[in-house]
PDB file of N, CA, C and O in Angstrom:
ATOM      1  N   MET Y 737      13.210  29.108   1.521  1.00 87.00           N
ATOM      2  CA  MET Y 737      12.803  28.300   2.634  1.00 87.00           C
ATOM      3  C   MET Y 737      11.301  28.502   2.850  1.00 87.00           C
ATOM      4  O   MET Y 737      10.793  29.614   2.803  1.00 87.00           O
ATOM      5  N   ILE Y 738      10.597  27.432   3.091  1.00 90.00           N
ATOM      6  CA  ILE Y 738       9.174  27.470   3.380  1.00 90.00           C
ATOM      7  C   ILE Y 738       8.990  27.543   4.895  1.00 90.00           C
ATOM      8  O   ILE Y 738       9.584  26.756   5.630  1.00 90.00           O
ATOM      9  N   THR Y 739       8.197  28.499   5.349  1.00 92.00           N
ATOM     10  CA  THR Y 739       7.885  28.586   6.768  1.00 92.00           C
ATOM     11  C   THR Y 739       6.402  28.302   6.972  1.00 92.00           C
ATOM     12  O   THR Y 739       5.585  28.543   6.085  1.00 92.00           O
ATOM     13  N   ILE Y 740       6.092  27.766   8.133  1.00 95.00           N
ATOM     14  CA  ILE Y 740       4.727  27.371   8.453  1.00 95.00           C
ATOM     15  C   ILE Y 740       4.149  28.351   9.465  1.00 95.00           C
ATOM     16  O   ILE Y 740       4.749  28.592  10.511  1.00 95.00           O
ATOM     17  N   ASN Y 741       2.990  28.902   9.164  1.00 96.00           N
ATOM     18  CA  ASN Y 741       2.325  29.866  10.039  1.00 96.00           C
ATOM     19  C   ASN Y 741       1.045  29.305  10.647  1.00 96.00           C
ATOM     20  O   ASN Y 741       0.130  30.060  10.980  1.00 96.00           O
ATOM     21  N   LEU Y 742       0.990  27.993  10.797  1.00 96.00           N
ATOM     22  CA  LEU Y 742      -0.230  27.369  11.313  1.00 96.00           C
ATOM     23  C   LEU Y 742      -0.562  27.870  12.713  1.00 96.00           C
ATOM     24  O   LEU Y 742      -1.733  28.110  13.027  1.00 96.00           O
ATOM     25  N   ASP Y 743       0.444  28.083  13.546  1.00 95.00           N
ATOM     26  CA  ASP Y 743       0.186  28.560  14.902  1.00 95.00           C
ATOM     27  C   ASP Y 743      -0.464  29.947  14.895  1.00 95.00           C
ATOM     28  O   ASP Y 743      -1.358  30.226  15.689  1.00 95.00           O
ATOM     29  N   ILE Y 744      -0.055  30.791  13.974  1.00 96.00           N
ATOM     30  CA  ILE Y 744      -0.634  32.135  13.876  1.00 96.00           C
ATOM     31  C   ILE Y 744      -2.094  32.065  13.431  1.00 96.00           C
ATOM     32  O   ILE Y 744      -2.959  32.722  13.999  1.00 96.00           O
ATOM     33  N   VAL Y 745      -2.353  31.242  12.414  1.00 97.00           N
ATOM     34  CA  VAL Y 745      -3.727  31.110  11.914  1.00 97.00           C
ATOM     35  C   VAL Y 745      -4.625  30.504  12.994  1.00 97.00           C
ATOM     36  O   VAL Y 745      -5.753  30.958  13.201  1.00 97.00           O
ATOM     37  N   LEU Y 746      -4.110  29.513  13.711  1.00 97.00           N
ATOM     38  CA  LEU Y 746      -4.894  28.917  14.799  1.00 97.00           C
ATOM     39  C   LEU Y 746      -5.212  29.958  15.870  1.00 97.00           C
ATOM     40  O   LEU Y 746      -6.339  30.021  16.367  1.00 97.00           O
ATOM     41  N   ALA Y 747      -4.237  30.768  16.222  1.00 97.00           N
ATOM     42  CA  ALA Y 747      -4.444  31.788  17.257  1.00 97.00           C
ATOM     43  C   ALA Y 747      -5.495  32.804  16.832  1.00 97.00           C
ATOM     44  O   ALA Y 747      -6.355  33.187  17.645  1.00 97.00           O
ATOM     45  N   THR Y 748      -5.452  33.224  15.571  1.00 97.00           N
ATOM     46  CA  THR Y 748      -6.447  34.206  15.111  1.00 97.00           C
ATOM     47  C   THR Y 748      -7.847  33.604  15.052  1.00 97.00           C
ATOM     48  O   THR Y 748      -8.830  34.328  15.178  1.00 97.00           O
ATOM     49  N   ARG Y 749      -7.921  32.289  14.878  1.00 96.00           N
ATOM     50  CA  ARG Y 749      -9.223  31.606  14.842  1.00 96.00           C
ATOM     51  C   ARG Y 749      -9.647  31.131  16.233  1.00 96.00           C
ATOM     52  O   ARG Y 749     -10.708  30.538  16.389  1.00 96.00           O
ATOM     53  N   ARG Y 750      -8.774  31.352  17.222  1.00 97.00           N
ATOM     54  CA  ARG Y 750      -9.035  30.907  18.598  1.00 97.00           C
ATOM     55  C   ARG Y 750      -9.360  29.412  18.635  1.00 97.00           C
ATOM     56  O   ARG Y 750     -10.355  28.977  19.232  1.00 97.00           O
ATOM     57  N   MET Y 751      -8.487  28.639  17.974  1.00 97.00           N
ATOM     58  CA  MET Y 751      -8.670  27.198  17.901  1.00 97.00           C
ATOM     59  C   MET Y 751      -7.383  26.522  18.357  1.00 97.00           C
ATOM     60  O   MET Y 751      -6.290  26.999  18.071  1.00 97.00           O
ATOM     61  N   THR Y 752      -7.526  25.431  19.064  1.00 97.00           N
ATOM     62  CA  THR Y 752      -6.355  24.679  19.494  1.00 97.00           C
ATOM     63  C   THR Y 752      -5.976  23.662  18.424  1.00 97.00           C
ATOM     64  O   THR Y 752      -6.793  23.322  17.556  1.00 97.00           O
ATOM     65  N   LEU Y 753      -4.762  23.173  18.525  1.00 97.00           N
ATOM     66  CA  LEU Y 753      -4.307  22.150  17.589  1.00 97.00           C
ATOM     67  C   LEU Y 753      -5.134  20.881  17.761  1.00 97.00           C
ATOM     68  O   LEU Y 753      -5.440  20.193  16.791  1.00 97.00           O
ATOM     69  N   SER Y 754      -5.532  20.585  18.990  1.00 97.00           N
ATOM     70  CA  SER Y 754      -6.369  19.401  19.252  1.00 97.00           C
ATOM     71  C   SER Y 754      -7.727  19.527  18.565  1.00 97.00           C
ATOM     72  O   SER Y 754      -8.226  18.551  17.989  1.00 97.00           O
ATOM     73  N   GLU Y 755      -8.319  20.713  18.627  1.00 97.00           N
ATOM     74  CA  GLU Y 755      -9.608  20.933  17.957  1.00 97.00           C
ATOM     75  C   GLU Y 755      -9.457  20.773  16.454  1.00 97.00           C
ATOM     76  O   GLU Y 755     -10.297  20.151  15.797  1.00 97.00           O
ATOM     77  N   LEU Y 756      -8.384  21.339  15.905  1.00 97.00           N
ATOM     78  CA  LEU Y 756      -8.142  21.214  14.469  1.00 97.00           C
ATOM     79  C   LEU Y 756      -7.966  19.748  14.088  1.00 97.00           C
ATOM     80  O   LEU Y 756      -8.520  19.293  13.093  1.00 97.00           O
ATOM     81  N   SER Y 757      -7.224  19.022  14.901  1.00 97.00           N
ATOM     82  CA  SER Y 757      -6.985  17.601  14.647  1.00 97.00           C
ATOM     83  C   SER Y 757      -8.291  16.833  14.537  1.00 97.00           C
ATOM     84  O   SER Y 757      -8.470  16.013  13.634  1.00 97.00           O
ATOM     85  N   GLU Y 758      -9.206  17.094  15.456  1.00 97.00           N
ATOM     86  CA  GLU Y 758     -10.508  16.420  15.430  1.00 97.00           C
ATOM     87  C   GLU Y 758     -11.317  16.803  14.191  1.00 97.00           C
ATOM     88  O   GLU Y 758     -11.943  15.952  13.567  1.00 97.00           O
ATOM     89  N   LYS Y 759     -11.282  18.081  13.825  1.00 97.00           N
ATOM     90  CA  LYS Y 759     -12.114  18.558  12.720  1.00 97.00           C
ATOM     91  C   LYS Y 759     -11.599  18.134  11.350  1.00 97.00           C
ATOM     92  O   LYS Y 759     -12.385  17.974  10.426  1.00 97.00           O
ATOM     93  N   VAL Y 760     -10.279  17.973  11.205  1.00 97.00           N
ATOM     94  CA  VAL Y 760      -9.734  17.579   9.903  1.00 97.00           C
ATOM     95  C   VAL Y 760      -9.398  16.093   9.863  1.00 97.00           C
ATOM     96  O   VAL Y 760      -8.985  15.584   8.833  1.00 97.00           O
ATOM     97  N   ASP Y 761      -9.586  15.417  11.008  1.00 94.00           N
ATOM     98  CA  ASP Y 761      -9.317  13.977  11.112  1.00 94.00           C
ATOM     99  C   ASP Y 761      -7.880  13.644  10.722  1.00 94.00           C
ATOM    100  O   ASP Y 761      -7.615  12.763   9.908  1.00 94.00           O
ATOM    101  N   VAL Y 762      -6.951  14.412  11.302  1.00 95.00           N
ATOM    102  CA  VAL Y 762      -5.519  14.174  11.113  1.00 95.00           C
ATOM    103  C   VAL Y 762      -4.911  14.008  12.496  1.00 95.00           C
ATOM    104  O   VAL Y 762      -5.247  14.749  13.423  1.00 95.00           O
ATOM    105  N   ASN Y 763      -4.027  13.047  12.613  1.00 95.00           N
ATOM    106  CA  ASN Y 763      -3.355  12.746  13.869  1.00 95.00           C
ATOM    107  C   ASN Y 763      -2.741  14.005  14.478  1.00 95.00           C
ATOM    108  O   ASN Y 763      -2.087  14.787  13.793  1.00 95.00           O
ATOM    109  N   LEU Y 764      -2.922  14.198  15.781  1.00 96.00           N
ATOM    110  CA  LEU Y 764      -2.397  15.366  16.484  1.00 96.00           C
ATOM    111  C   LEU Y 764      -0.876  15.461  16.351  1.00 96.00           C
ATOM    112  O   LEU Y 764      -0.323  16.546  16.175  1.00 96.00           O
ATOM    113  N   THR Y 765      -0.205  14.330  16.406  1.00 96.00           N
ATOM    114  CA  THR Y 765       1.257  14.320  16.270  1.00 96.00           C
ATOM    115  C   THR Y 765       1.681  14.857  14.915  1.00 96.00           C
ATOM    116  O   THR Y 765       2.612  15.658  14.822  1.00 96.00           O
ATOM    117  N   ASN Y 766       0.994  14.449  13.864  1.00 95.00           N
ATOM    118  CA  ASN Y 766       1.345  14.924  12.524  1.00 95.00           C
ATOM    119  C   ASN Y 766       1.094  16.421  12.372  1.00 95.00           C
ATOM    120  O   ASN Y 766       1.884  17.128  11.748  1.00 95.00           O
ATOM    121  N   LEU Y 767      -0.003  16.917  12.953  1.00 96.00           N
ATOM    122  CA  LEU Y 767      -0.264  18.350  12.893  1.00 96.00           C
ATOM    123  C   LEU Y 767       0.772  19.128  13.710  1.00 96.00           C
ATOM    124  O   LEU Y 767       1.175  20.220  13.323  1.00 96.00           O
ATOM    125  N   SER Y 768       1.206  18.555  14.810  1.00 96.00           N
ATOM    126  CA  SER Y 768       2.225  19.196  15.629  1.00 96.00           C
ATOM    127  C   SER Y 768       3.544  19.309  14.866  1.00 96.00           C
ATOM    128  O   SER Y 768       4.224  20.339  14.920  1.00 96.00           O
ATOM    129  N   ILE Y 769       3.895  18.265  14.141  1.00 96.00           N
ATOM    130  CA  ILE Y 769       5.106  18.281  13.315  1.00 96.00           C
ATOM    131  C   ILE Y 769       4.989  19.370  12.248  1.00 96.00           C
ATOM    132  O   ILE Y 769       5.947  20.101  11.985  1.00 96.00           O
ATOM    133  N   LEU Y 770       3.831  19.493  11.666  1.00 95.00           N
ATOM    134  CA  LEU Y 770       3.606  20.545  10.668  1.00 95.00           C
ATOM    135  C   LEU Y 770       3.710  21.926  11.316  1.00 95.00           C
ATOM    136  O   LEU Y 770       4.399  22.808  10.806  1.00 95.00           O
ATOM    137  N   LYS Y 771       3.060  22.087  12.443  1.00 95.00           N
ATOM    138  CA  LYS Y 771       3.029  23.388  13.128  1.00 95.00           C
ATOM    139  C   LYS Y 771       4.428  23.861  13.523  1.00 95.00           C
ATOM    140  O   LYS Y 771       4.733  25.047  13.437  1.00 95.00           O
ATOM    141  N   THR Y 772       5.273  22.949  13.941  1.00 93.00           N
ATOM    142  CA  THR Y 772       6.623  23.324  14.377  1.00 93.00           C
ATOM    143  C   THR Y 772       7.592  23.489  13.221  1.00 93.00           C
ATOM    144  O   THR Y 772       8.755  23.839  13.435  1.00 93.00           O
ATOM    145  N   GLY Y 773       7.129  23.238  12.004  1.00 91.00           N
ATOM    146  CA  GLY Y 773       7.980  23.419  10.834  1.00 91.00           C
ATOM    147  C   GLY Y 773       8.913  22.256  10.572  1.00 91.00           C
ATOM    148  O   GLY Y 773       9.835  22.362   9.767  1.00 91.00           O
ATOM    149  N   LYS Y 774       8.677  21.130  11.225  1.00 93.00           N
ATOM    150  CA  LYS Y 774       9.547  19.961  11.052  1.00 93.00           C
ATOM    151  C   LYS Y 774       9.043  19.005   9.972  1.00 93.00           C
ATOM    152  O   LYS Y 774       9.706  18.032   9.655  1.00 93.00           O
ATOM    153  N   ALA Y 775       7.880  19.300   9.411  1.00 92.00           N
ATOM    154  CA  ALA Y 775       7.319  18.435   8.372  1.00 92.00           C
ATOM    155  C   ALA Y 775       8.142  18.545   7.098  1.00 92.00           C
ATOM    156  O   ALA Y 775       8.637  19.615   6.741  1.00 92.00           O
ATOM    157  N   ARG Y 776       8.295  17.442   6.415  1.00 92.00           N
ATOM    158  CA  ARG Y 776       9.034  17.417   5.165  1.00 92.00           C
ATOM    159  C   ARG Y 776       8.097  17.502   3.968  1.00 92.00           C
ATOM    160  O   ARG Y 776       8.532  17.770   2.849  1.00 92.00           O
ATOM    161  N   ALA Y 777       6.822  17.248   4.208  1.00 93.00           N
ATOM    162  CA  ALA Y 777       5.836  17.270   3.121  1.00 93.00           C
ATOM    163  C   ALA Y 777       4.447  17.402   3.733  1.00 93.00           C
ATOM    164  O   ALA Y 777       4.251  17.167   4.918  1.00 93.00           O
ATOM    165  N   ILE Y 778       3.498  17.797   2.893  1.00 94.00           N
ATOM    166  CA  ILE Y 778       2.089  17.825   3.290  1.00 94.00           C
ATOM    167  C   ILE Y 778       1.264  17.413   2.086  1.00 94.00           C
ATOM    168  O   ILE Y 778       1.537  17.831   0.956  1.00 94.00           O
ATOM    169  N   ARG Y 779       0.297  16.570   2.319  1.00 95.00           N
ATOM    170  CA  ARG Y 779      -0.594  16.151   1.234  1.00 95.00           C
ATOM    171  C   ARG Y 779      -1.571  17.272   0.926  1.00 95.00           C
ATOM    172  O   ARG Y 779      -2.015  18.002   1.810  1.00 95.00           O
ATOM    173  N   PHE Y 780      -1.899  17.407  -0.339  1.00 96.00           N
ATOM    174  CA  PHE Y 780      -2.867  18.428  -0.732  1.00 96.00           C
ATOM    175  C   PHE Y 780      -4.217  18.192  -0.065  1.00 96.00           C
ATOM    176  O   PHE Y 780      -4.915  19.144   0.269  1.00 96.00           O
ATOM    177  N   THR Y 781      -4.587  16.937   0.137  1.00 96.00           N
ATOM    178  CA  THR Y 781      -5.867  16.659   0.798  1.00 96.00           C
ATOM    179  C   THR Y 781      -5.844  17.176   2.242  1.00 96.00           C
ATOM    180  O   THR Y 781      -6.847  17.694   2.726  1.00 96.00           O
ATOM    181  N   THR Y 782      -4.715  17.041   2.909  1.00 96.00           N
ATOM    182  CA  THR Y 782      -4.582  17.555   4.275  1.00 96.00           C
ATOM    183  C   THR Y 782      -4.617  19.073   4.279  1.00 96.00           C
ATOM    184  O   THR Y 782      -5.313  19.688   5.086  1.00 96.00           O
ATOM    185  N   LEU Y 783      -3.876  19.683   3.369  1.00 97.00           N
ATOM    186  CA  LEU Y 783      -3.863  21.139   3.265  1.00 97.00           C
ATOM    187  C   LEU Y 783      -5.257  21.665   2.940  1.00 97.00           C
ATOM    188  O   LEU Y 783      -5.711  22.664   3.509  1.00 97.00           O
ATOM    189  N   ASN Y 784      -5.964  20.981   2.063  1.00 97.00           N
ATOM    190  CA  ASN Y 784      -7.326  21.358   1.711  1.00 97.00           C
ATOM    191  C   ASN Y 784      -8.237  21.301   2.931  1.00 97.00           C
ATOM    192  O   ASN Y 784      -9.020  22.235   3.178  1.00 97.00           O
ATOM    193  N   ALA Y 785      -8.138  20.239   3.715  1.00 97.00           N
ATOM    194  CA  ALA Y 785      -8.979  20.085   4.903  1.00 97.00           C
ATOM    195  C   ALA Y 785      -8.670  21.164   5.937  1.00 97.00           C
ATOM    196  O   ALA Y 785      -9.579  21.739   6.540  1.00 97.00           O
ATOM    197  N   ILE Y 786      -7.390  21.467   6.138  1.00 97.00           N
ATOM    198  CA  ILE Y 786      -6.994  22.512   7.083  1.00 97.00           C
ATOM    199  C   ILE Y 786      -7.552  23.864   6.642  1.00 97.00           C
ATOM    200  O   ILE Y 786      -8.117  24.609   7.447  1.00 97.00           O
ATOM    201  N   CYS Y 787      -7.399  24.171   5.367  1.00 98.00           N
ATOM    202  CA  CYS Y 787      -7.897  25.446   4.846  1.00 98.00           C
ATOM    203  C   CYS Y 787      -9.417  25.542   4.945  1.00 98.00           C
ATOM    204  O   CYS Y 787      -9.958  26.605   5.256  1.00 98.00           O
ATOM    205  N   ARG Y 788     -10.094  24.424   4.706  1.00 97.00           N
ATOM    206  CA  ARG Y 788     -11.560  24.412   4.801  1.00 97.00           C
ATOM    207  C   ARG Y 788     -11.996  24.712   6.230  1.00 97.00           C
ATOM    208  O   ARG Y 788     -12.837  25.574   6.471  1.00 97.00           O
ATOM    209  N   VAL Y 789     -11.387  24.034   7.200  1.00 97.00           N
ATOM    210  CA  VAL Y 789     -11.767  24.201   8.600  1.00 97.00           C
ATOM    211  C   VAL Y 789     -11.393  25.586   9.127  1.00 97.00           C
ATOM    212  O   VAL Y 789     -12.160  26.215   9.856  1.00 97.00           O
ATOM    213  N   LEU Y 790     -10.216  26.074   8.740  1.00 97.00           N
ATOM    214  CA  LEU Y 790      -9.747  27.363   9.245  1.00 97.00           C
ATOM    215  C   LEU Y 790     -10.225  28.544   8.383  1.00 97.00           C
ATOM    216  O   LEU Y 790      -9.931  29.687   8.702  1.00 97.00           O
ATOM    217  N   ASP Y 791     -10.941  28.235   7.300  1.00 97.00           N
ATOM    218  CA  ASP Y 791     -11.435  29.261   6.380  1.00 97.00           C
ATOM    219  C   ASP Y 791     -10.296  30.195   5.955  1.00 97.00           C
ATOM    220  O   ASP Y 791     -10.346  31.409   6.161  1.00 97.00           O
ATOM    221  N   CYS Y 792      -9.266  29.577   5.376  1.00 97.00           N
ATOM    222  CA  CYS Y 792      -8.100  30.345   4.948  1.00 97.00           C
ATOM    223  C   CYS Y 792      -7.593  29.794   3.618  1.00 97.00           C
ATOM    224  O   CYS Y 792      -8.145  28.836   3.089  1.00 97.00           O
ATOM    225  N   LYS Y 793      -6.542  30.403   3.114  1.00 97.00           N
ATOM    226  CA  LYS Y 793      -5.898  29.952   1.885  1.00 97.00           C
ATOM    227  C   LYS Y 793      -4.548  29.336   2.228  1.00 97.00           C
ATOM    228  O   LYS Y 793      -3.976  29.652   3.276  1.00 97.00           O
ATOM    229  N   PRO Y 794      -4.009  28.469   1.359  1.00 97.00           N
ATOM    230  CA  PRO Y 794      -2.705  27.872   1.641  1.00 97.00           C
ATOM    231  C   PRO Y 794      -1.626  28.911   1.948  1.00 97.00           C
ATOM    232  O   PRO Y 794      -0.773  28.682   2.810  1.00 97.00           O
ATOM    233  N   GLY Y 795      -1.689  30.068   1.299  1.00 96.00           N
ATOM    234  CA  GLY Y 795      -0.709  31.125   1.534  1.00 96.00           C
ATOM    235  C   GLY Y 795      -0.801  31.740   2.921  1.00 96.00           C
ATOM    236  O   GLY Y 795       0.134  32.407   3.373  1.00 96.00           O
ATOM    237  N   ASP Y 796      -1.914  31.508   3.612  1.00 97.00           N
ATOM    238  CA  ASP Y 796      -2.025  31.974   4.989  1.00 97.00           C
ATOM    239  C   ASP Y 796      -1.245  31.060   5.934  1.00 97.00           C
ATOM    240  O   ASP Y 796      -0.806  31.490   6.999  1.00 97.00           O
ATOM    241  N   ILE Y 797      -1.073  29.818   5.524  1.00 96.00           N
ATOM    242  CA  ILE Y 797      -0.386  28.822   6.352  1.00 96.00           C
ATOM    243  C   ILE Y 797       1.072  28.660   5.930  1.00 96.00           C
ATOM    244  O   ILE Y 797       1.955  28.514   6.768  1.00 96.00           O
ATOM    245  N   LEU Y 798       1.314  28.668   4.622  1.00 96.00           N
ATOM    246  CA  LEU Y 798       2.661  28.464   4.092  1.00 96.00           C
ATOM    247  C   LEU Y 798       3.225  29.772   3.569  1.00 96.00           C
ATOM    248  O   LEU Y 798       2.531  30.530   2.906  1.00 96.00           O
ATOM    249  N   ASP Y 799       4.493  30.023   3.862  1.00 95.00           N
ATOM    250  CA  ASP Y 799       5.148  31.236   3.403  1.00 95.00           C
ATOM    251  C   ASP Y 799       6.505  30.869   2.829  1.00 95.00           C
ATOM    252  O   ASP Y 799       7.137  29.908   3.268  1.00 95.00           O
ATOM    253  N   TYR Y 800       6.956  31.633   1.845  1.00 92.00           N
ATOM    254  CA  TYR Y 800       8.257  31.389   1.224  1.00 92.00           C
ATOM    255  C   TYR Y 800       9.176  32.561   1.498  1.00 92.00           C
ATOM    256  O   TYR Y 800       8.804  33.717   1.294  1.00 92.00           O
ATOM    257  N   GLU Y 801      10.373  32.248   1.962  1.00 87.00           N
ATOM    258  CA  GLU Y 801      11.427  33.238   2.134  1.00 87.00           C
ATOM    259  C   GLU Y 801      12.667  32.699   1.438  1.00 87.00           C
ATOM    260  O   GLU Y 801      13.056  31.553   1.684  1.00 87.00           O
ATOM    261  N   PRO Y 802      13.297  33.495   0.581  1.00 87.00           N
ATOM    262  CA  PRO Y 802      14.500  33.009  -0.100  1.00 87.00           C
ATOM    263  C   PRO Y 802      15.582  32.637   0.910  1.00 87.00           C
ATOM    264  O   PRO Y 802      15.682  33.241   1.977  1.00 87.00           O
ATOM    265  N   ASP Y 803      16.352  31.618   0.566  1.00 80.00           N
ATOM    266  CA  ASP Y 803      17.476  31.217   1.410  1.00 80.00           C
ATOM    267  C   ASP Y 803      18.487  32.348   1.447  1.00 80.00           C
ATOM    268  O   ASP Y 803      18.639  33.095   0.476  1.00 80.00           O
ATOM    269  N   PRO Y 804      19.210  32.510   2.552  1.00 77.00           N
ATOM    270  CA  PRO Y 804      20.208  33.579   2.659  1.00 77.00           C
ATOM    271  C   PRO Y 804      21.206  33.546   1.501  1.00 77.00           C
ATOM    272  O   PRO Y 804      21.706  32.492   1.136  1.00 77.00           O
ATOM    273  N   GLU Y 805      21.460  34.704   0.940  1.00 72.00           N
ATOM    274  CA  GLU Y 805      22.431  34.870  -0.140  1.00 72.00           C
ATOM    275  C   GLU Y 805      22.148  33.972  -1.341  1.00 72.00           C
ATOM    276  O   GLU Y 805      23.048  33.615  -2.085  1.00 72.00           O
ATOM    277  N   GLY Y 806      20.896  33.570  -1.503  1.00 62.00           N
ATOM    278  CA  GLY Y 806      20.521  32.772  -2.655  1.00 62.00           C
ATOM    279  C   GLY Y 806      21.074  31.355  -2.651  1.00 62.00           C
ATOM    280  O   GLY Y 806      21.005  30.649  -3.641  1.00 62.00           O
ATOM    281  N   ILE Y 807      21.633  30.913  -1.521  1.00 62.00           N
ATOM    282  CA  ILE Y 807      22.204  29.566  -1.435  1.00 62.00           C
ATOM    283  C   ILE Y 807      21.072  28.580  -1.183  1.00 62.00           C
ATOM    284  O   ILE Y 807      20.267  28.757  -0.279  1.00 62.00           O
ATOM    285  N   GLN Y 808      21.060  27.541  -1.990  1.00 64.00           N
ATOM    286  CA  GLN Y 808      20.026  26.532  -1.840  1.00 64.00           C
ATOM    287  C   GLN Y 808      20.702  25.183  -1.714  1.00 64.00           C
ATOM    288  O   GLN Y 808      21.433  24.755  -2.603  1.00 64.00           O
ATOM    289  N   VAL Y 809      20.489  24.519  -0.595  1.00 61.00           N
ATOM    290  CA  VAL Y 809      21.101  23.226  -0.346  1.00 61.00           C
ATOM    291  C   VAL Y 809      20.010  22.168  -0.390  1.00 61.00           C
ATOM    292  O   VAL Y 809      19.018  22.252   0.328  1.00 61.00           O
ATOM    293  N   LEU Y 810      20.201  21.196  -1.237  1.00 62.00           N
ATOM    294  CA  LEU Y 810      19.268  20.085  -1.324  1.00 62.00           C
ATOM    295  C   LEU Y 810      19.682  19.034  -0.308  1.00 62.00           C
ATOM    296  O   LEU Y 810      20.861  18.836  -0.045  1.00 62.00           O
ATOM    297  N   GLU Y 811      18.713  18.363   0.285  1.00 62.00           N
ATOM    298  CA  GLU Y 811      18.996  17.379   1.300  1.00 62.00           C
ATOM    299  C   GLU Y 811      19.937  16.296   0.800  1.00 62.00           C
ATOM    300  O   GLU Y 811      20.812  15.852   1.510  1.00 62.00           O
ATOM    301  N   ASP Y 812      19.771  15.866  -0.432  1.00 56.00           N
ATOM    302  CA  ASP Y 812      20.637  14.815  -0.985  1.00 56.00           C
ATOM    303  C   ASP Y 812      22.093  15.278  -1.024  1.00 56.00           C
ATOM    304  O   ASP Y 812      22.997  14.486  -0.841  1.00 56.00           O
ATOM    305  N   GLU Y 813      22.314  16.568  -1.259  1.00 51.00           N
ATOM    306  CA  GLU Y 813      23.681  17.087  -1.315  1.00 51.00           C
ATOM    307  C   GLU Y 813      24.310  17.093   0.070  1.00 51.00           C
ATOM    308  O   GLU Y 813      25.504  16.915   0.210  1.00 51.00           O
ATOM    309  N   GLU Y 814      23.490  17.311   1.118  1.00 52.00           N
ATOM    310  CA  GLU Y 814      24.021  17.307   2.472  1.00 52.00           C
ATOM    311  C   GLU Y 814      24.501  15.931   2.875  1.00 52.00           C
ATOM    312  O   GLU Y 814      25.463  15.788   3.604  1.00 52.00           O
ATOM    313  N   ASP Y 815      23.808  14.879   2.402  1.00 50.00           N
ATOM    314  CA  ASP Y 815      24.145  13.511   2.773  1.00 50.00           C
ATOM    315  C   ASP Y 815      25.367  12.985   2.026  1.00 50.00           C
ATOM    316  O   ASP Y 815      25.979  12.016   2.434  1.00 50.00           O
ATOM    317  N   ALA Y 816      25.705  13.610   0.891  1.00 47.00           N
ATOM    318  CA  ALA Y 816      26.792  13.111   0.048  1.00 47.00           C
ATOM    319  C   ALA Y 816      28.153  13.342   0.662  1.00 47.00           C
ATOM    320  O   ALA Y 816      28.401  14.097   1.512  1.00 47.00           O
TER     321      ALA Y 816
END
């Protein structure tokens, strides 16, 4: 499972989501979706802009934790 640590990075940089939105020219709603972990995807250009503004690496924002007991469910399988 991928977890998003954008809120932590923002806090350490003492920056609000609104400030980040203005600096990376990304809609506040879209950044909020990313921050809450509800995003299904992120463009590399967006990730690049966020990392540039926050002076961080993608691994500071994105983290990987294995699914419990190694079970991996694909979204398509849930809908079937």
